[in-house]
XYZ file of C-alpha atoms in Angstrom:
614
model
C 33.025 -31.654 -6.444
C 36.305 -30.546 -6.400
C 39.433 -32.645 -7.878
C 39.612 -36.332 -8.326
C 41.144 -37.398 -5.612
C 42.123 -34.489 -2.990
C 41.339 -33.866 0.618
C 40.813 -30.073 1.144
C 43.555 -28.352 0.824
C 43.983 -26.013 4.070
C 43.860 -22.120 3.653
C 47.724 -20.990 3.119
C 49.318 -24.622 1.514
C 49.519 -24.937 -1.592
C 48.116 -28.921 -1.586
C 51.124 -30.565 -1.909
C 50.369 -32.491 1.380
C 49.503 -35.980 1.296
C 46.689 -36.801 -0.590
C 47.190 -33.946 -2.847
C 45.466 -34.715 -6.370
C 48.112 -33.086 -8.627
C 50.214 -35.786 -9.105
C 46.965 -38.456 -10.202
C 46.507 -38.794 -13.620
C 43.454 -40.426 -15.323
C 43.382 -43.229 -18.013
C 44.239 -41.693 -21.202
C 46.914 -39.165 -19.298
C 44.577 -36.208 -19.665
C 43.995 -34.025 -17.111
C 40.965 -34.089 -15.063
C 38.057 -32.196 -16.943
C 34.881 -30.482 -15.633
C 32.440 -31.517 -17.055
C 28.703 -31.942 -16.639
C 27.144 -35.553 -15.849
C 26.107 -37.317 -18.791
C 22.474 -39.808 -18.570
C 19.298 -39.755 -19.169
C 16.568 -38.076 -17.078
C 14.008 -40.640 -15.492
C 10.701 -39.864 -16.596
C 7.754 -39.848 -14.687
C 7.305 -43.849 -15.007
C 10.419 -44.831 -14.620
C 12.960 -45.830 -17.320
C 10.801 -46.013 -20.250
C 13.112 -43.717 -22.272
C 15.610 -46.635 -21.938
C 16.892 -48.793 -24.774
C 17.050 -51.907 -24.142
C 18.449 -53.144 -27.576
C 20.822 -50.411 -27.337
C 24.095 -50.890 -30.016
C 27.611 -51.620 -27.901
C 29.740 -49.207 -28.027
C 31.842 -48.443 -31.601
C 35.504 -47.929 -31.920
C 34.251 -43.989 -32.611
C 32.152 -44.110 -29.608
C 35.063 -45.137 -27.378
C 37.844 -42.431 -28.745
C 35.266 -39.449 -28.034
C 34.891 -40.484 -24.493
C 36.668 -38.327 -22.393
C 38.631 -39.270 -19.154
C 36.306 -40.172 -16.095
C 33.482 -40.113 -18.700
C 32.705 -44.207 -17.699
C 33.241 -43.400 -14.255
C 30.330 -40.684 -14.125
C 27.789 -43.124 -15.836
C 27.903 -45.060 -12.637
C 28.878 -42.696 -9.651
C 28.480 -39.187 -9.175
C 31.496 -39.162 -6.553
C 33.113 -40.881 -4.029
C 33.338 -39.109 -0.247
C 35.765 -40.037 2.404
C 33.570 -38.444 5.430
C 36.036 -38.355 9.325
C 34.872 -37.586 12.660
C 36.673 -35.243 14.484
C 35.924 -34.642 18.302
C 37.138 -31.316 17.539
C 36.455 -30.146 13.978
C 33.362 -32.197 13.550
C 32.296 -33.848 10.297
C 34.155 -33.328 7.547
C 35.011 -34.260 3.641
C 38.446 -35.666 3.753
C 38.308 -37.526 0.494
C 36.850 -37.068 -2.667
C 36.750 -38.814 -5.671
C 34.645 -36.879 -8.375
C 34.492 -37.533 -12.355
C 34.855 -33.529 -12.994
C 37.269 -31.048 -11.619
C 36.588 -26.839 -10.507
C 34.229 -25.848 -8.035
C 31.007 -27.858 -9.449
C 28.968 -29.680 -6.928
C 25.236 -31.169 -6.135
C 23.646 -28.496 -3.991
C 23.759 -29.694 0.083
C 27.214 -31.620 -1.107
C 30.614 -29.490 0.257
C 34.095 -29.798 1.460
C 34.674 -29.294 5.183
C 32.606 -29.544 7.867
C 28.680 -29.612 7.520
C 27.516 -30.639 4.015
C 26.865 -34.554 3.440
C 28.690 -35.673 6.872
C 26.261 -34.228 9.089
C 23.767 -36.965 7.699
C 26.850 -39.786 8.534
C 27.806 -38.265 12.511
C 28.193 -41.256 14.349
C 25.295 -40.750 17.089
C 23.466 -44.125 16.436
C 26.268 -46.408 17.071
C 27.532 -46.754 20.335
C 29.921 -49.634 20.198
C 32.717 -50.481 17.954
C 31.283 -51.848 14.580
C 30.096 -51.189 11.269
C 26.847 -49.874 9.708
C 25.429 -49.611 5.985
C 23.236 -47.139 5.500
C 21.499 -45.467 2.211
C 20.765 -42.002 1.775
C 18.348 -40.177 -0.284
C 18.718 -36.706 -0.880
C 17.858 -33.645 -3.145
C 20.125 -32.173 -5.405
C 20.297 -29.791 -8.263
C 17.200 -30.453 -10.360
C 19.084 -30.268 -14.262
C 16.675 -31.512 -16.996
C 19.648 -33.144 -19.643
C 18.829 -34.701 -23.006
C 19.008 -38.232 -22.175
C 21.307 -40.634 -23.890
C 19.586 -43.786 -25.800
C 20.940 -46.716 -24.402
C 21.894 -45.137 -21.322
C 20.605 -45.971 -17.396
C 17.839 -43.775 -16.083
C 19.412 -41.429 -13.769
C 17.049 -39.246 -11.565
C 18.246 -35.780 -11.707
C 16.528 -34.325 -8.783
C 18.204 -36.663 -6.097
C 21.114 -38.346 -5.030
C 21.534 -41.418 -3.650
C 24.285 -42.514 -0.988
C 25.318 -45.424 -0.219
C 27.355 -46.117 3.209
C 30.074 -47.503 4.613
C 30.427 -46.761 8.552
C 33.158 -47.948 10.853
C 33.869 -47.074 14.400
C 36.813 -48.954 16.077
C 37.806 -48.273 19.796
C 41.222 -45.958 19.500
C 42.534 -44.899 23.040
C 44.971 -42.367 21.282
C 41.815 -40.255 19.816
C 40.025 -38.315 22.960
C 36.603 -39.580 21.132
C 38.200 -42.910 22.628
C 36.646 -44.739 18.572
C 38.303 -44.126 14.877
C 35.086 -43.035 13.418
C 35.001 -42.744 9.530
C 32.379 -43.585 6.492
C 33.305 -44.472 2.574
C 30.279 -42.985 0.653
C 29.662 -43.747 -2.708
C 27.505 -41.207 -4.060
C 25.240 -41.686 -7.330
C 21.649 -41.180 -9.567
C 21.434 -45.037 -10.028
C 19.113 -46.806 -7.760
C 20.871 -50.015 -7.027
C 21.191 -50.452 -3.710
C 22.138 -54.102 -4.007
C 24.980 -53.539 -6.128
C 26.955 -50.744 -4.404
C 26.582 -52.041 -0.856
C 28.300 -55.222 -2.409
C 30.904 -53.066 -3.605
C 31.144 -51.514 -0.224
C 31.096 -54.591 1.370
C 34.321 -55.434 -0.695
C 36.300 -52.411 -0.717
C 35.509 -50.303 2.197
C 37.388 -53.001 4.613
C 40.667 -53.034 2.622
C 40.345 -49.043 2.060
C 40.358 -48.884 5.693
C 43.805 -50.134 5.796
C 45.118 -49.211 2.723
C 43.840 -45.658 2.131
C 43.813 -42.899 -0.405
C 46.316 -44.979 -3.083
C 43.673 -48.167 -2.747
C 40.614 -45.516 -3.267
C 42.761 -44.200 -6.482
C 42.787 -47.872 -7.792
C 38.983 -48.490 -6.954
C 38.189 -45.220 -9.159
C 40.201 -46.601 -12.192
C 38.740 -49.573 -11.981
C 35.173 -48.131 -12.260
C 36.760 -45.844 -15.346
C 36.970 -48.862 -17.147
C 33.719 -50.554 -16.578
C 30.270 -50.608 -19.978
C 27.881 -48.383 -19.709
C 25.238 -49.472 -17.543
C 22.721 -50.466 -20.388
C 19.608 -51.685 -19.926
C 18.825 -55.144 -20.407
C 22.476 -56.503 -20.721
C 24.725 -58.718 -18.848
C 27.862 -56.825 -17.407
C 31.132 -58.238 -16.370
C 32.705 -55.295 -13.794
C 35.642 -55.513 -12.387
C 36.613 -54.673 -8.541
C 40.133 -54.859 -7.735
C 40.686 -58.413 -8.527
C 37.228 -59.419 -8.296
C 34.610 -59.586 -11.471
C 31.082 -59.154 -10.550
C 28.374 -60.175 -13.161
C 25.227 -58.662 -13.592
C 21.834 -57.789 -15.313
C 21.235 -53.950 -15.600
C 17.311 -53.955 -15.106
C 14.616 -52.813 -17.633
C 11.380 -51.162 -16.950
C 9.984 -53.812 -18.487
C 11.363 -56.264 -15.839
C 8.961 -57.673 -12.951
C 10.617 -57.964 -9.561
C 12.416 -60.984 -8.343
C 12.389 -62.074 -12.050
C 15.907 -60.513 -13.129
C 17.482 -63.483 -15.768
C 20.738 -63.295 -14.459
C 22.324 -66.588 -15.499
C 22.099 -68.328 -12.725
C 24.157 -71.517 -14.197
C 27.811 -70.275 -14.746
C 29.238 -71.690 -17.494
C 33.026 -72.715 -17.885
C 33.659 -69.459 -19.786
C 32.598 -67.802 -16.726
C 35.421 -69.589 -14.479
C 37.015 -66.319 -14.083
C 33.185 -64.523 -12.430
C 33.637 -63.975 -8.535
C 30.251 -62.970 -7.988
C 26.749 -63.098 -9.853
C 24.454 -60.597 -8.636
C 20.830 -61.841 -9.050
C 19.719 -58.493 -8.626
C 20.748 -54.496 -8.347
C 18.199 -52.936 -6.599
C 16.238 -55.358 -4.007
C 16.617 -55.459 -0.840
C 15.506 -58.773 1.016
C 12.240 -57.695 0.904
C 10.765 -60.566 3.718
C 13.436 -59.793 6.073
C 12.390 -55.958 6.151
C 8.922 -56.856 6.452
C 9.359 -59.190 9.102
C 8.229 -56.907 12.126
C 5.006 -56.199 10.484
C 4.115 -58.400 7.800
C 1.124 -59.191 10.146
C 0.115 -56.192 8.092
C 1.720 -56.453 4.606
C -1.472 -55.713 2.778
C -2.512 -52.744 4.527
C 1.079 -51.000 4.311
C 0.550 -52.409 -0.010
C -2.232 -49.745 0.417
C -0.605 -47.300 1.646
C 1.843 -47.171 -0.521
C 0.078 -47.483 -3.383
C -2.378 -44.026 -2.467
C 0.920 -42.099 -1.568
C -0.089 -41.675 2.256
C 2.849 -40.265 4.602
C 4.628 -42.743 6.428
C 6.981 -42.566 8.666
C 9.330 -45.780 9.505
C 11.162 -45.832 13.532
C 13.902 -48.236 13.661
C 16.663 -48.631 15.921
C 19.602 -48.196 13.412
C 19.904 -46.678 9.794
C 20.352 -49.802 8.045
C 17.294 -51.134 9.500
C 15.477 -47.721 8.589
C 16.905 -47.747 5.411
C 16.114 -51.245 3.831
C 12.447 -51.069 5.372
C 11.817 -47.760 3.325
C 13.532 -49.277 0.290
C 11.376 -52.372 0.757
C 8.043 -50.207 1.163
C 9.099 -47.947 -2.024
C 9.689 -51.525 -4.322
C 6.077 -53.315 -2.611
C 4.332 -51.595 -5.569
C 6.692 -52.458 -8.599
C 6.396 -52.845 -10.937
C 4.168 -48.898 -10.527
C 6.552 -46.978 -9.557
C 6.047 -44.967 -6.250
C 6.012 -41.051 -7.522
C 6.162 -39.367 -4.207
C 9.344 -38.545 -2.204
C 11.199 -40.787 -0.418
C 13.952 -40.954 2.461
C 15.592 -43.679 3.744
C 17.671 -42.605 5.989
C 15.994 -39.236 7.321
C 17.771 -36.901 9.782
C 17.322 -33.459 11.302
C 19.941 -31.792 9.251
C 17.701 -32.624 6.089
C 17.109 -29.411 4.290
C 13.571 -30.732 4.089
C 13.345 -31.118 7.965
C 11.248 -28.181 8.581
C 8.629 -28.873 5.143
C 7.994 -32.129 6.585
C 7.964 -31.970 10.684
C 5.659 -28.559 10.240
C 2.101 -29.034 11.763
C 0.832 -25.924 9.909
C 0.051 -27.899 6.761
C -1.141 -31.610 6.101
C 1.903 -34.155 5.973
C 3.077 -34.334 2.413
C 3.381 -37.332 0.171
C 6.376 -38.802 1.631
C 8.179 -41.970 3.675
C 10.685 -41.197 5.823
C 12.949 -43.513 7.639
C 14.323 -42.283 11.176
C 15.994 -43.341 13.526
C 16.372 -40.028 16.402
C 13.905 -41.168 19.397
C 13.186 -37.116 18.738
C 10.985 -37.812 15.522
C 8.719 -39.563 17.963
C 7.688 -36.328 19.380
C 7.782 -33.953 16.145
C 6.090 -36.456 13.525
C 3.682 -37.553 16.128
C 0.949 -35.588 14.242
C 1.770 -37.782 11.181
C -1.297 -40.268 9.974
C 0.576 -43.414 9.427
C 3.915 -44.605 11.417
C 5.569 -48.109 11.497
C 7.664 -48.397 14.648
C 9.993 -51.352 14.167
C 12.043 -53.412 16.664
C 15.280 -54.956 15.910
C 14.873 -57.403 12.977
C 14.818 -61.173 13.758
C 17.224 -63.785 12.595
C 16.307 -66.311 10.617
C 13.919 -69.110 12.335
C 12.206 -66.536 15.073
C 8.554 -66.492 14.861
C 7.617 -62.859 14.516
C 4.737 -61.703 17.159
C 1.549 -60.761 16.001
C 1.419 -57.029 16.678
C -1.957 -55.254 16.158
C -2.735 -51.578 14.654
C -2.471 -49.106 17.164
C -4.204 -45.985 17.767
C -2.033 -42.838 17.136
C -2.699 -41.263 20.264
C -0.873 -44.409 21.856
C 2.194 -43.019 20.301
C 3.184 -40.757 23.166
C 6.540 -42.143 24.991
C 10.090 -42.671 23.835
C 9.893 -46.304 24.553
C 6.669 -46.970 22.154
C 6.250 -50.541 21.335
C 6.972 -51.931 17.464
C 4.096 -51.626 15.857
C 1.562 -50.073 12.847
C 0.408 -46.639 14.819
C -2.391 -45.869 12.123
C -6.386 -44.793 12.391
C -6.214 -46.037 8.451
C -9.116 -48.434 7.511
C -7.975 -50.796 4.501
C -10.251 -50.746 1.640
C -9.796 -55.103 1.035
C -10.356 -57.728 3.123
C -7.398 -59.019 4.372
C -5.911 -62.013 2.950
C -4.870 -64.283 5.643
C -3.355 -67.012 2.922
C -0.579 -65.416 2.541
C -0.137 -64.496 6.369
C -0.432 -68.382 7.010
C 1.885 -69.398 4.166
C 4.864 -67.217 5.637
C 3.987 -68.309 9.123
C 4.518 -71.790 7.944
C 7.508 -70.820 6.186
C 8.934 -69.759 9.237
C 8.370 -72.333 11.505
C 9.876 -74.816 8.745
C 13.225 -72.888 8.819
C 12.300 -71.537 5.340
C 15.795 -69.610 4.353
C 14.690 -65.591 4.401
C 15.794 -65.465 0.291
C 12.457 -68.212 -0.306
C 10.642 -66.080 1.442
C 11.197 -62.959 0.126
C 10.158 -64.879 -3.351
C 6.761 -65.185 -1.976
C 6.268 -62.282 -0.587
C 7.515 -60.513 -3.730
C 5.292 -62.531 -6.220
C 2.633 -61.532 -4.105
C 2.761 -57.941 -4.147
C 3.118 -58.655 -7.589
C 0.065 -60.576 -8.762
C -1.319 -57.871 -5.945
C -0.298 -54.983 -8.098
C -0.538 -56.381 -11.365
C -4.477 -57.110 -10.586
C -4.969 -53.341 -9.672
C -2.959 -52.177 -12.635
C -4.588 -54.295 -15.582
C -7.643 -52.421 -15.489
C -6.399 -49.531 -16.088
C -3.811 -50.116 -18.619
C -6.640 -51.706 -20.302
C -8.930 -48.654 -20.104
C -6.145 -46.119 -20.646
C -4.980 -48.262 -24.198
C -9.054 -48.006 -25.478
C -8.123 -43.764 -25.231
C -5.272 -44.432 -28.039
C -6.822 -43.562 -31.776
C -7.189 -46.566 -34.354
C -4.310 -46.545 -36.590
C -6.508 -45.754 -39.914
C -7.049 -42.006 -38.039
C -3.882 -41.342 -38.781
C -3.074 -39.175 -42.204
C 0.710 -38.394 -43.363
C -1.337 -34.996 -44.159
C -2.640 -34.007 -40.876
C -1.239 -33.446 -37.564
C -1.248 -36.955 -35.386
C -3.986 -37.091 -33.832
C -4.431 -36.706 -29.755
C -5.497 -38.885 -26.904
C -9.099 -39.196 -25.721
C -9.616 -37.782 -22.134
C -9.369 -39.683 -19.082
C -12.846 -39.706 -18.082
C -13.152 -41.628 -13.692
C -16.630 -42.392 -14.461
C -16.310 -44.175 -17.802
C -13.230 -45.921 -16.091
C -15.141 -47.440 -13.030
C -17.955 -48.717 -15.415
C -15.570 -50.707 -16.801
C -14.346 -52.487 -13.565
C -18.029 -54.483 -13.728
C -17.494 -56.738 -16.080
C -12.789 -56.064 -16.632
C -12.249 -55.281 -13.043
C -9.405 -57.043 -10.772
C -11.921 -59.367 -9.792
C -10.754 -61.417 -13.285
C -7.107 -62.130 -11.734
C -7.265 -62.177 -7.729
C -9.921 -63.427 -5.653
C -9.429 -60.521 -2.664
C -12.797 -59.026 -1.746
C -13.707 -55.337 -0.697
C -14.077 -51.982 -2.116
C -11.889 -51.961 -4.802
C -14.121 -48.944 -5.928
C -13.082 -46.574 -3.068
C -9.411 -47.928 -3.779
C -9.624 -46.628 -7.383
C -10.886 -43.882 -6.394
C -8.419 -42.779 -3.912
C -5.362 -43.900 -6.110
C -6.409 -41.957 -9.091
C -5.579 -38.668 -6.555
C -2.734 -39.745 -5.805
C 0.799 -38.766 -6.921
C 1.482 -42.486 -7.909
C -1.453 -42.409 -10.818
C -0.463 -39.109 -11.995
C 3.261 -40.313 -12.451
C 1.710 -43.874 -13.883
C -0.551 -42.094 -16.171
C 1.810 -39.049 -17.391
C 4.731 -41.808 -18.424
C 1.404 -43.662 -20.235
C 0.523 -40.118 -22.174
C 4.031 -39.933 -23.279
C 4.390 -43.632 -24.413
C 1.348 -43.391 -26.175
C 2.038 -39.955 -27.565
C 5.644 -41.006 -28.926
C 3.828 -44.498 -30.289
C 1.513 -42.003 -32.692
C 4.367 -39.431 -33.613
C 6.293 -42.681 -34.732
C 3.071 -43.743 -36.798
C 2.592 -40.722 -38.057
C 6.367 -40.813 -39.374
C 5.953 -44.538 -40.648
C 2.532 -42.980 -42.415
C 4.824 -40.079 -44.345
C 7.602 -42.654 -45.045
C 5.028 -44.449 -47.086
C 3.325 -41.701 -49.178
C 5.610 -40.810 -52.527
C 6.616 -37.433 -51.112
C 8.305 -36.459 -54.525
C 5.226 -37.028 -56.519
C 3.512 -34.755 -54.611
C 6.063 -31.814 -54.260
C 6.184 -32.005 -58.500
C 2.130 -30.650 -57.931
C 2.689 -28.279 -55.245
C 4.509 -24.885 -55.089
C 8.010 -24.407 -54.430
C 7.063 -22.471 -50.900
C 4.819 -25.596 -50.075
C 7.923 -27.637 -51.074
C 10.275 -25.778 -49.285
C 7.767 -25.885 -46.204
C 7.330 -29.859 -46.273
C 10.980 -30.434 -46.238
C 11.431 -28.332 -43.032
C 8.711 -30.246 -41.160
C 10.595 -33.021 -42.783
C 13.269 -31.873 -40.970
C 12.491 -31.242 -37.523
C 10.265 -34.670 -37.763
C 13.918 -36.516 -38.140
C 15.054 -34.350 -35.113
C 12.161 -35.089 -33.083
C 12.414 -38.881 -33.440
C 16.314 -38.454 -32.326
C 15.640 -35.973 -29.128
C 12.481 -37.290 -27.765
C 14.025 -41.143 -28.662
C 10.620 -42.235 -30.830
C 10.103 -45.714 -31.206
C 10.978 -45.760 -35.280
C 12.790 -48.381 -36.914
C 16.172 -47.185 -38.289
C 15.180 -48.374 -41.518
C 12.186 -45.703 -41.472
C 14.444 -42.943 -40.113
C 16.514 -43.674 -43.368
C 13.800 -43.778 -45.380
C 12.295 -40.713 -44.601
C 15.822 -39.218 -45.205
C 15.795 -40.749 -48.824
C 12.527 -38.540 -49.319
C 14.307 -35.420 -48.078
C 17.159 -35.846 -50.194
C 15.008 -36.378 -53.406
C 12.539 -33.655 -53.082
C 16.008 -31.441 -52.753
C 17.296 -32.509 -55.638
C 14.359 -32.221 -57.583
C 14.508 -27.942 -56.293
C 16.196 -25.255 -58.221
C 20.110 -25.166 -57.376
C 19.689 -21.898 -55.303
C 16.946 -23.714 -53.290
C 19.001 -26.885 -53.113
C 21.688 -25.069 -51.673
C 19.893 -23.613 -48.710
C 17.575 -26.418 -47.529
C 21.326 -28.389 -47.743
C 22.730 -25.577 -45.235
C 19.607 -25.527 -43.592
C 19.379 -28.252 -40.317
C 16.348 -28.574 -38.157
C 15.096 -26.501 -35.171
């Protein structure tokens, strides 16, 4: 992405013009490096490669990191993104962790590239708008890091600051500009409230306050799973919880209490990634359980609001009804025609593909008309209006510009809907209920929703895993039993979801539709792997326990020689694929490897020494 800090230089100068990056030096005084992005990959489940007991950093740890190396664990870049009247859209700013010519595919300098997605078309009067992008980058499969923060490696997210101010000197007749903080972490929550608190002063203060923002970030922890962070912002220190996969939603244990030793904390952030899930759902939550569907088979959606923020946070909200499943299918929040993806998903030649999109150009009206399932949303409602009951709508209704908020879907829910909860936020709203209380209700609901379709099937996929006594330090671990649908749904009978929520209909046909969809084959791939690295780790445990020297003294030296390579590349595995062995039996195991060595002729002792693993 270019240098640290630099505008683009024009064709001819040499960049010595203001804003130039040569004279900005990061912490440390080295030179800005390129470098690839460091993180883990997200699996298919979500962050289950994740430690959440991961060591702090060691004295060793924190020499080897190279300049900008803290800074990339958090953001990919930061883009300064002007409107021109002129020149059009263009990367004035941009504040990477590595320097050259590397960059995310669709991400450039000049005109085009990321500010296309940010031109100023759906705000019409001075103001300011928040945004969050999804978009597709360069797919790179990286060893992950234990201890590290899931990144997902195939997208980007972007998170926006827009202004417009009236300016009579520019022939536009509105400064127009957007701070953009780009990045493979999810947490929407946390880097709009960064936004929130930096964007306005960067307004007025420029490239020299964007420098200081930067360092900052340099010098902020790893984002670690499961640990309580202290960050600080230019004078301000927020606190905060990275999440586990392990976590359920709205239960993050922030501490809510602050202590005197927390005097000096301007902010606690109860969460990083929700959005205010009740607020988003306001305009429909007539239909909350239908849209929980939905979601949870992968259908196409499409959501028409009147802004970006609004299309944004009700996509965000729809993605996180599920947790804690993760939703496996594509997502945009803030979808626009200059998408690279615009003609795969506005093409009629093919069925719709596995995907919500959040728009906002009355155009997508007309050219995703043909889609099965769109949410047409009005302006959301302050706190205290009643929200009008708005009924499902034909498709074929969708035909004007001016279409009425709504649920345009021919999609028949396979439960009975539960009007308890309808009634309970109704209630809530004509009692002034604040929107945060609400959003607690609604979230525990999807919740015990999900949780009741889920439990079945965790319990049914854990019966596939082999009984511990299968397993021989002499043979290879064993493998998983098959998924078999029908031996599943005879199960539901007697351990179905009818044990933990009292919602009637087909949950049959539900199962049966889900277990098509992208989200079970991302639920149960992340499952095969778990349960896969759970017997490689027995198996190890199984080896660690058998007196490997004893039996080397009655085998050949070629079967010797051959144990202590599998040996080997067993320690290796355990380390790349992050195995869920005690350190003790990783030690252990090493003993044995050392011993059997020693107990070898010198000539062999000196190659399997010189010999690592593969």
């Amino acid at each position: 992405l270019g240098a640290r800090l630099a505008p683009p230089t024009p064709s001819g100068s040499g960049g010595s013009g203001r804003g130039d990056a040569s004279h900005l030096t990061p912490r440390g005084g080295a030179g800005v490096m390129s470098r690839p992005e460091r993180g883990p990959e997200l699996g298919p489940g979500g962050a289950e490669v994740a430690a959440e007991d991961a060591e702090p950093e060691s004295p060793d740890q924190c020499l080897s990191l190279l300049p900008w190396d803290r800074f990339s664990a958090w953001l990919h870049c930061v883009c300064v993104v002007g409107f021109d009247l002129e020149l059009g859209q263009a990367v004035e700013v941009r504040a990477a962790a590595g320097g050259g010519h590397r960059s995310p595919c669709g991400l450039r300098r000049g005109p085009g590239g990321i500010g296309r997605f940010l031109w100023p078309r759906y705000c019409t009067e001075a103001g300011e708008a928040r945004p969050c992008l999804r978009k597709r980058g360069c797919a790179e499969r990286r060893s992950g890091e234990r201890g590290s923060a899931p990144k997902d490696s195939a997208y980007y997210y972007g998170y926006v600051y827009f202004r417009q101010v009236r300016d009579k000197s520019l022939k536009r007749g509105y400064f127009q500009k957007s701070l953009v903080l780009i990045s493979k972490l999810p947490y929407v929550h946390l880097f709009r409230t960064m936004l929130k608190q930096i964007a306005p002063e960067y307004f007025e203060k420029s490239e020299a306050f964007l420098e200081a923002v930067c360092s900052d970030i340099d010098r902020w922890p790893p984002p670690v799973p499961g640990k309580v962070l202290q960050l600080p912002l230019m004078g301000l220190i927020m606190k905060l919880r990275i999440p586990t996969y392990r976590d359920k939603p709205g239960t993050t244990p922030i501490v809510q209490n602050m202590h005197q030793a927390d005097a000096q904390i301007s902010m606690a952030l109860p969460t990083v990634h929700e959005v205010d899930l009740f607020r988003c759902f306001c305009p429909v939550f007539f239909h909350i359980q239908m849209l929980w569907e939905l979601v949870l088979l992968g259908e196409p959606l499409v959501v028409m609001a009147p802004s970006p923020a609004e299309s944004s946070e009700t996509v965000l909200a729809l993605v996180s009804c599920i947790s804690p499943l993760k939703y496996c299918s594509d997502f945009r929040p803030y979808f626009t025609i200059h998408d690279s993806e615009f003609k795969e998903y506005t093409t009629r030649t093919q069925a719709p593909p596995s995907v919500i999109l959040g728009v906002t150009n009355p155009f997508f009206a007309k050219t995703l008309q043909h889609w099965p399932h769109i949410i047409r949303i009005g302006d959301i409602k302050l706190p205290g209006e009643v929200p009008k009951q708005v009924k499902v709508k034909k498709l074929k209704n969708l035909k004007t510009l001016d279409s009425k908020p709504g649920v345009y879907t021919s999609y028949k829910p396979y439960l009975n809907k539960d009007e308890e909860i309808v009634k309970q936020l109704q209630k809530g709203v004509q009692q002034k209920r604040p929107t945060e209380a609400q959003s607690v209700i609604l979230r525990r609901y999807f919740l015990e929703l999900t949780e009741s379709f889920i439990i079945p099937l965790e319990r049914y996929v854990a019966s596939l895993m082999p009984l511990q006594k299968c397993i021989s330090p002499w043979k290879s671990p064993p493998q998983l039993r098959q998924f078999s649908q029908d031996d599943f749904m005879k199960t539901l009978e007697k351990a179905g979801p009818q044990l933990t929520s009292g919602l009637k209909g087909d949950w049959i046909g539900l199962y049966r539709h889900f277990l098509k969809s992208p989200n079970f084959d991302g639920w149960f791939r992340s499952r095969q792997k778990e349960m896969t690295q759970k017997l490689e780790a027995l198996h190890l445990e199984a080896l660690c326990n058998e007196n490997l020297v004893f039996w080397s003294q009655k085998h050949t030296e070629v079967e010797t020689v051959d144990l202590v390579l599998k040996l080997k590349n067993k320690l290796l595995q355990a380390d790349r694929e992050h195995l869920p062995v005690k350190t003790d039996t990783l030690k252990k195991l090493q003993t044995h490897i050392n011993d059997i060595i020693l107990a070898l002729p010198d000539d062999l002792q000196d190659i399997l020494l010189k010999t690592g693993t593969t």
